[in-house]
Coordinates of C-alpha atoms in Angstrom, one line a residue:
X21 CA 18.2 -12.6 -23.3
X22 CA 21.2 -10.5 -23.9
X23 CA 19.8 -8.4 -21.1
X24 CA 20.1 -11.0 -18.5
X25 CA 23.5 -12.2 -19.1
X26 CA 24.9 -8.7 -19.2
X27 CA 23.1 -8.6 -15.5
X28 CA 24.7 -12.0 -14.6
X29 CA 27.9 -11.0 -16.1
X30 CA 28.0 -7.9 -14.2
X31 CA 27.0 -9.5 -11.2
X32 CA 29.8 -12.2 -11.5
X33 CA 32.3 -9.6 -11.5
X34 CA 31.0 -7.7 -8.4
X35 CA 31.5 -10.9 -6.5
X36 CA 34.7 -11.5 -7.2
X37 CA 36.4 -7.8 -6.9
X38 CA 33.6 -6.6 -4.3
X39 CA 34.7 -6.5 -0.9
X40 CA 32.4 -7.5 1.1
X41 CA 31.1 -5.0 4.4
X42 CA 29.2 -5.3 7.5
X43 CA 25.5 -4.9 7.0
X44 CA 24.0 -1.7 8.1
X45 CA 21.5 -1.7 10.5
X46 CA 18.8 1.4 11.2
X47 CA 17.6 2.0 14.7
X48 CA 16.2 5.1 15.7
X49 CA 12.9 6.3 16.2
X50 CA 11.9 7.3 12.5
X51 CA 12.7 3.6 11.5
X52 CA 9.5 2.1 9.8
X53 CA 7.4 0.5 12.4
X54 CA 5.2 -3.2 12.2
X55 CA 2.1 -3.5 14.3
X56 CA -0.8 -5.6 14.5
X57 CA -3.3 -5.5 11.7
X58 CA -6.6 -3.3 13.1
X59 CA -8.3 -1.2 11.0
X60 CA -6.7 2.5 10.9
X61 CA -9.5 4.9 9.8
X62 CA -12.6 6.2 10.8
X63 CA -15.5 4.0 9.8
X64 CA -17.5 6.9 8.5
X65 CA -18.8 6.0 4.8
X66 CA -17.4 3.5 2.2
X67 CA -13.4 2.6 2.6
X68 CA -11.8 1.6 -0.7
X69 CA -8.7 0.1 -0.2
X70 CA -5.8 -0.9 -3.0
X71 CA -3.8 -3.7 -2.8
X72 CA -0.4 -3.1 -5.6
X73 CA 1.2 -6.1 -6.1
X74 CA 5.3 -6.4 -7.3
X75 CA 6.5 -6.9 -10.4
X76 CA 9.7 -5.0 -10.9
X77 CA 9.2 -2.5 -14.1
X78 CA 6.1 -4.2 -14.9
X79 CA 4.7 -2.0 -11.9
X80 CA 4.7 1.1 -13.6
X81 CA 1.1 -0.3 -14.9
X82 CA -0.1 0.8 -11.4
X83 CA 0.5 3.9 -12.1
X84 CA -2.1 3.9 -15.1
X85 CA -4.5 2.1 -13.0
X86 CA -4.4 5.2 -10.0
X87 CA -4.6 8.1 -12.7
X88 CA -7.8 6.9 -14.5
X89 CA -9.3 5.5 -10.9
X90 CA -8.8 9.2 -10.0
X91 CA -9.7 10.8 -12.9
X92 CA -13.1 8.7 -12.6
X93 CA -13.3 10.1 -8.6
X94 CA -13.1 6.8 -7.2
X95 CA -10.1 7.7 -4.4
X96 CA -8.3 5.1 -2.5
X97 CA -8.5 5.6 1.4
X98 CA -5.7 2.9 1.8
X99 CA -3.0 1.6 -0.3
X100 CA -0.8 -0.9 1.1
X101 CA 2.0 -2.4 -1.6
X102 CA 4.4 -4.8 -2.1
X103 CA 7.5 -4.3 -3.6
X104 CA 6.8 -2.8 -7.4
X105 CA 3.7 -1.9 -5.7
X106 CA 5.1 -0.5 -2.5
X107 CA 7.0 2.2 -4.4
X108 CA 4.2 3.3 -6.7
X109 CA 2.1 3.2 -3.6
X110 CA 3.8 5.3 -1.2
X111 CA 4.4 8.1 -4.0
X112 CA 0.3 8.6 -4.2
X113 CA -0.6 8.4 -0.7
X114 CA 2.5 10.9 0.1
X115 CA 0.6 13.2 -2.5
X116 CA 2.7 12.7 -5.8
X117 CA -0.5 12.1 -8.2
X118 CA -1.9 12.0 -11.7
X119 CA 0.6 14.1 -14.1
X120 CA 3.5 14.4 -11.1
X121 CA 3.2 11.4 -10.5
X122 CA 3.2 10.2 -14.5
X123 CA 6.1 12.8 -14.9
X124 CA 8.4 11.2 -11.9
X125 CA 8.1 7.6 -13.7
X126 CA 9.0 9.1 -17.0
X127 CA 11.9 10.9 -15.4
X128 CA 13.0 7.6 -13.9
X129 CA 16.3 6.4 -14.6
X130 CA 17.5 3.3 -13.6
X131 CA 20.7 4.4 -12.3
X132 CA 18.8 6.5 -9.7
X133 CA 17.8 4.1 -8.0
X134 CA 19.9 0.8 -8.7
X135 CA 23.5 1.0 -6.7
X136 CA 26.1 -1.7 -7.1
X137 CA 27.6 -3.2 -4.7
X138 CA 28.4 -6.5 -3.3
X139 CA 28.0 -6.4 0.6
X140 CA 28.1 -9.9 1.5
X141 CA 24.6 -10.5 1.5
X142 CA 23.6 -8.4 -2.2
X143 CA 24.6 -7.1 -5.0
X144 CA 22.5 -4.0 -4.8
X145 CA 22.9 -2.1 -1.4
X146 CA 19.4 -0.2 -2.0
X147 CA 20.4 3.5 -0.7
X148 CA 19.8 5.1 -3.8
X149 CA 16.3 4.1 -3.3
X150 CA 15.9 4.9 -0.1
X151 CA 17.0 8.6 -0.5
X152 CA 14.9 8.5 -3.9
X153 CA 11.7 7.8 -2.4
X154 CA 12.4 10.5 0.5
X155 CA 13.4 13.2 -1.5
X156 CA 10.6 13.1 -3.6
X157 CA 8.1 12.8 -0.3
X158 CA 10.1 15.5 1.7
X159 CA 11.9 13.4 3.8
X160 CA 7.8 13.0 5.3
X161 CA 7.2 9.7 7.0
X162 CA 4.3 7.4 6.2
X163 CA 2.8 8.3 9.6
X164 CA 1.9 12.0 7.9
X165 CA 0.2 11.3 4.6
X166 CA -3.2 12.0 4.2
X167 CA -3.7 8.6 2.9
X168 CA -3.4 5.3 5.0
X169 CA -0.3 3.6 3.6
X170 CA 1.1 0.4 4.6
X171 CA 4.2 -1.3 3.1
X172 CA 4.7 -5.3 3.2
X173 CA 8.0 -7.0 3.8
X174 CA 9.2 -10.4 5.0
X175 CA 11.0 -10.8 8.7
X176 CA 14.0 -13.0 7.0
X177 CA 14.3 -14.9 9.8
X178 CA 11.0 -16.5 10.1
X179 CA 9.2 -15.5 7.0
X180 CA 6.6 -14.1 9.0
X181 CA 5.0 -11.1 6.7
X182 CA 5.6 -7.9 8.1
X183 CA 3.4 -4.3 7.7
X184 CA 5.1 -1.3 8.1
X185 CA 2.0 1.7 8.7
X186 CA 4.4 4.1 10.6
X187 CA 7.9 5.7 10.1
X188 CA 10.7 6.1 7.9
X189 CA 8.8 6.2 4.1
X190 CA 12.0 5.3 2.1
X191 CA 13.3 2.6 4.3
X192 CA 9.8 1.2 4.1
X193 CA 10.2 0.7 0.9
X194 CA 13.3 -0.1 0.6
X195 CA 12.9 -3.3 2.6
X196 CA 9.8 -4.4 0.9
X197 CA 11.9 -4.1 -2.3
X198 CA 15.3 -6.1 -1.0
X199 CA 14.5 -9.3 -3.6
X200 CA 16.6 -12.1 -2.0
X201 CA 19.9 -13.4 -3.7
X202 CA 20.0 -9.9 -5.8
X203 CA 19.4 -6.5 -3.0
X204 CA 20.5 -7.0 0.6
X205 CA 18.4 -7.4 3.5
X206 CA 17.7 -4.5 5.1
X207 CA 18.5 -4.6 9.2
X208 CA 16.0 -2.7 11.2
X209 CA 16.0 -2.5 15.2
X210 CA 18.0 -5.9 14.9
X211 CA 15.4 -7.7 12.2
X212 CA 16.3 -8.8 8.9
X213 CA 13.6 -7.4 6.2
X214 CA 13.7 -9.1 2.5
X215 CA 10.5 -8.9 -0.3
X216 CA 7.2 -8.9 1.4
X217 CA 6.2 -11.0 -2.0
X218 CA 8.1 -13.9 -0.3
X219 CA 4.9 -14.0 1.5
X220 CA 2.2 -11.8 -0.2
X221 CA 2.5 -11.3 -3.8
X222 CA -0.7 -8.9 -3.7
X223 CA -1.4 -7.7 0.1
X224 CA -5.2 -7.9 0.2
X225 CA -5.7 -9.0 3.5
X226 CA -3.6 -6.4 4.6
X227 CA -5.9 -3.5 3.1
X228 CA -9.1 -5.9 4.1
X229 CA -7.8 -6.2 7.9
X230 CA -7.1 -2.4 7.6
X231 CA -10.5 -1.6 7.4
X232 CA -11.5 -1.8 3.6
X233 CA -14.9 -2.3 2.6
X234 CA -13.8 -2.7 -0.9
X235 CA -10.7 -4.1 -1.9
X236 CA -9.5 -3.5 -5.4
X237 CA -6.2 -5.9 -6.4
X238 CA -3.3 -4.9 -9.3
X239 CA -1.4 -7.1 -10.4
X240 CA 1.4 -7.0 -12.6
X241 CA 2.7 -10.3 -11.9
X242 CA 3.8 -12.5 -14.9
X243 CA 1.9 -15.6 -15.5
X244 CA 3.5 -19.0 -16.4
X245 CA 3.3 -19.5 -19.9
X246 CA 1.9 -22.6 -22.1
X247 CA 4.2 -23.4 -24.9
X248 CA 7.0 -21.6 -23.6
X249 CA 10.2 -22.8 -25.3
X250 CA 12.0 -24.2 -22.3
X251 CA 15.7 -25.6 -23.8
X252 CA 18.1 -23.1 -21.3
X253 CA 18.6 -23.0 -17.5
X254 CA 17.0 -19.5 -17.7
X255 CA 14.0 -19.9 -19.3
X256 CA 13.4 -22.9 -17.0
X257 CA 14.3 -20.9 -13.9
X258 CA 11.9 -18.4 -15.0
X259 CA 9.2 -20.9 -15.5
X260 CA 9.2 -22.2 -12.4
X261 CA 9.4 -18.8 -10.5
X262 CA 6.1 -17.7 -12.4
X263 CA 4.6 -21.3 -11.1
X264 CA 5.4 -20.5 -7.7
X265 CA 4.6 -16.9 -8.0
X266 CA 1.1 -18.0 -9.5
X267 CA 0.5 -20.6 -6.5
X268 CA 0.5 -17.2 -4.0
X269 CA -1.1 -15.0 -5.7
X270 CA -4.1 -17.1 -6.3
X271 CA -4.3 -17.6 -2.4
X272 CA -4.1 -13.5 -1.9
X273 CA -6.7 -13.4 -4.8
X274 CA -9.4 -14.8 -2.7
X275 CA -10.3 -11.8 -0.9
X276 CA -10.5 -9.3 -3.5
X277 CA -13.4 -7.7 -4.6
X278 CA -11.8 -6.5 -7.9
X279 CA -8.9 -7.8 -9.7
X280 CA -7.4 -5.9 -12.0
X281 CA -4.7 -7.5 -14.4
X282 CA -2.9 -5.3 -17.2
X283 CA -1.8 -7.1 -20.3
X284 CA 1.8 -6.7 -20.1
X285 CA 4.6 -7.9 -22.3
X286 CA 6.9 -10.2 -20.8
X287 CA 9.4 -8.3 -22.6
X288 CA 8.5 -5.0 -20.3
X289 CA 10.4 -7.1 -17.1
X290 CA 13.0 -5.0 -16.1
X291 CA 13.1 -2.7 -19.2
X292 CA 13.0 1.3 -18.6
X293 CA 12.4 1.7 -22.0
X294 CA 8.8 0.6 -22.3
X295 CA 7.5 2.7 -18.8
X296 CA 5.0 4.5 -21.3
X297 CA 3.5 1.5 -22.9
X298 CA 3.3 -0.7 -19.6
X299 CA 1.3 3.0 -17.6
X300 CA -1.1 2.5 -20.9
X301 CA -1.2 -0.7 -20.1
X302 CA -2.5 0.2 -17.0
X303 CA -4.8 2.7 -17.9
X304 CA -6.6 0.0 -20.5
X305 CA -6.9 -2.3 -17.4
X306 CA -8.5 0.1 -15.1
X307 CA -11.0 0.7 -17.6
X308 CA -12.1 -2.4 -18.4
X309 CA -12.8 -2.5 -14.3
X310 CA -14.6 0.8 -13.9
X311 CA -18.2 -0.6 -14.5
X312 CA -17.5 -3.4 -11.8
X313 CA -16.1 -0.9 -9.2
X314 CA -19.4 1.4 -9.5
X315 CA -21.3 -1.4 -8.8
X316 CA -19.6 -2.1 -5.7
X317 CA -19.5 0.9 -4.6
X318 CA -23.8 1.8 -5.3
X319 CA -24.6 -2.0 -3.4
X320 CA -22.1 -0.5 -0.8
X321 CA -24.1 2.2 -0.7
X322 CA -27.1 0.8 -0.3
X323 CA -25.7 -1.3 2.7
X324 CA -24.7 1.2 4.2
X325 CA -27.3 3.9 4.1
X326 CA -29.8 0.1 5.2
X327 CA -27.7 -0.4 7.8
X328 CA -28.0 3.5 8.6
X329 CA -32.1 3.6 8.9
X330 CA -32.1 0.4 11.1
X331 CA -29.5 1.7 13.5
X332 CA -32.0 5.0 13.4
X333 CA -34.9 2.8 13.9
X334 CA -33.9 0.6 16.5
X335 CA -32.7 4.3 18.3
X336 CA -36.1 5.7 18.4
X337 CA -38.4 5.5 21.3
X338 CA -40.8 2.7 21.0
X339 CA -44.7 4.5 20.8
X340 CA -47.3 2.6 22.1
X341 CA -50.6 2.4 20.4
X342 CA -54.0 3.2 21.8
X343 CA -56.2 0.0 22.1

C-alpha cells in the first residue's frame, strides 16, 4: 500500500513542477513497422508459436517459462508479446537466452528503465527503455532475428491493435509498453501508439495468424479476487481493472492450445525485489505444461507426416491393373 501512494505522491508532484514538452515523434525508415497479419515463415515442419501476455513485474515469470521450454528442446519459432511480454519476448528471439537472459533480469534495476517526466501526456517518457532494449540487442532490428518476433500495441486513435514484425526493436517495445494515464504515447510516422493490452491482453491470434500450428499462451495477468477487502478507492480501482482485464483475456484464450498460468503473488506487481521468486514461478508453471505440449506436438506429428503420405500418394502415377 505504501508502495502506491509513494508512486501517486511522486506522480502528484511531477504534475505540478513538470513542464510540460511537445511529444516526440519517430519517422525514419528503422521506425517499427505494422502490416497485415499473413503467416511469416516457411511451412516446413511443426511451428510453435508463444503468445506473452503483460503484466508489469509479474512478467519476469515468462522468463522461467522460456528457460525450461528450452531446456526441454521445445523452441519457439514465433514469439509475439504484449507489453510485460513484449520485453521478455524480444530479448529471446534477439538471442539473449537461458542464463543471459536469467542474468539480464537479475541485473535489472528499475531505474534503468523507468524515467520521470511529465510531458503533457505521461509521467514516464519511456527512453530509458527504448535505449535499454537496444543496447542489449545491438542496436539490431526485429527484422534480423533468427526468430519471428512481433510486438502488439494499440493505434490511440482508433483502438485498432497494431503488430509491429519489422524495424526499430526498442521502439517496438517501447510503444507496446506506453500504459495510458502513466507512460506517454509514443508518435510514430504521425500515429499515436499506447499498450497493445488495451486490445489484446495475450496476442494469440496474432502468433495463430502468423503461421503457428501450436500456440502456447503465458499469462501473468492478475485475476480478480473473491473476498477481497474492498473499503478504499484503490483496492476498488484495482478490482475492477482485474474484472475488465479478465473479460479480454478470456476472449484471447480461446485460441490457445496451451495455457500456461504461473501462480504469482499479488504482492510481486511492480516489486523488483521478488524477480527471482516470480522466474520460479515460472519455471513451476512450465512444468506442470510440459506433458500437454508433447502431446501436441506427437498428434502434430502425426498430422503432418498423414498429411505427407497422401500428398505423396495422390503425386504418384496412377498403375493400371491387368484384367
Amino acid at each position: 500500500m505504501m508502495a502506491y501512494r509513494n508512486l501517486l505522491t511522486i506522480s502528484l508532484i511531477l504534475w505540478i513542477a513538470g513542464c510540460a514538452t511537445a511529444p516526440i515523434e519517430f519517422h525514419n525508415d528503422s521506425s517499427p513497422q505494422s502490416v497485415p497479419l499473413a503467416p511469416l515463415v516457411n511451412k516446413k515442419e511443426i511451428v510453435i508459436g508463444l503468445a506473452l501476455g503483460g503484466g508489469a513485474t509479474r512478467g519476469f515469470a515468462h522468463i522461467g517459462v522460456l528457460n525450461i521450454l528450452e531446456e526441454n528442446g521445445i523452441i519457439p519459432d514465433i514469439v509475439v508479446g504484449t507489453s510485460a511480454g513484449a520485453v521478455t519476448g524480444v530479448l529471446y528471439s534477439g538471442g539473449i537466452r537461458g542464463a543471459r537472459l536469467t542474468e539480464v533480469a537479475q541485473q535489472l534495476q528499475r531505474d534503468q528503465i523507468i524515467d520521470w517526466s511529465y510531458s503533457g501526456r505521461g509521467f514516464i517518457r519511456g527512453d530509458l527503455l527504448q535505449d535499454y532494449i537496444n543496447n542489449l540487442l545491438g542496436n539490431r532490428l526485429i527484422d534480423d532475428f533468427a526468430t519471428v518476433f512481433a510486438a502488439t500495441a494499440t493505434d490511440l486513435e482508433n483502438g485498432r491493435l497494431v503488430i509491429f514484425t519489422k524495424g526499430d526493436a526498442g521502439l517496438a517495445i517501447r510503444a507496446s509498453s506506453a500504459i495510458p494515464g502513466l507512460v506517454s504515447p509514443v508518435t510514430i510516422n504521425g500515429r499515436d501508439y499506447v499498450d497493445g493490452g488495451l486490445v489484446s491482453k495475450i496476442p494469440v491470434h496474432v502468433a495463430r495468424e502468423l503461421g503457428a500450428d501450436i500456440v502456447i499462451a503465458v499469462d501473468v495477468s492478475r485475476a480478480p479476487k473473491d473476498h477481497l477487502n474492498l473499503n478504499n478507492t484503490l483496492s476498488v480501482m484495482k478490482q475492477a481493472i482485474a474484472i475488465m482485464s479478465q473479460a479480454v483475456i478470456e476472449k484471447d484464450l480461446i485460441d490457445a492450445d496451451v495455457v500456461i498460468r504461473p501462480e504469482i503473488g499479488a504482492e510481486s506487481f511492480g516489486n523488483f525485489d521478488s524477480k527471482d521468486q516470480v522466474m520460479n514461478a515460472g519455471k513451476r508453471a512450465a512444468i506442470k505444461a510440459l506433458p500437454k505440449i508433447r502431446q501436441l506436438i506427437n498428434q502434430q506429428n502425426r498430422f503432418e507426416q498423414n498429411n505427407h503420405r497422401s500428398d505423396q500418394d495422390s503425386a504418384s502415377p496412377q498403375r493400371l491393373t491387368p484384367h
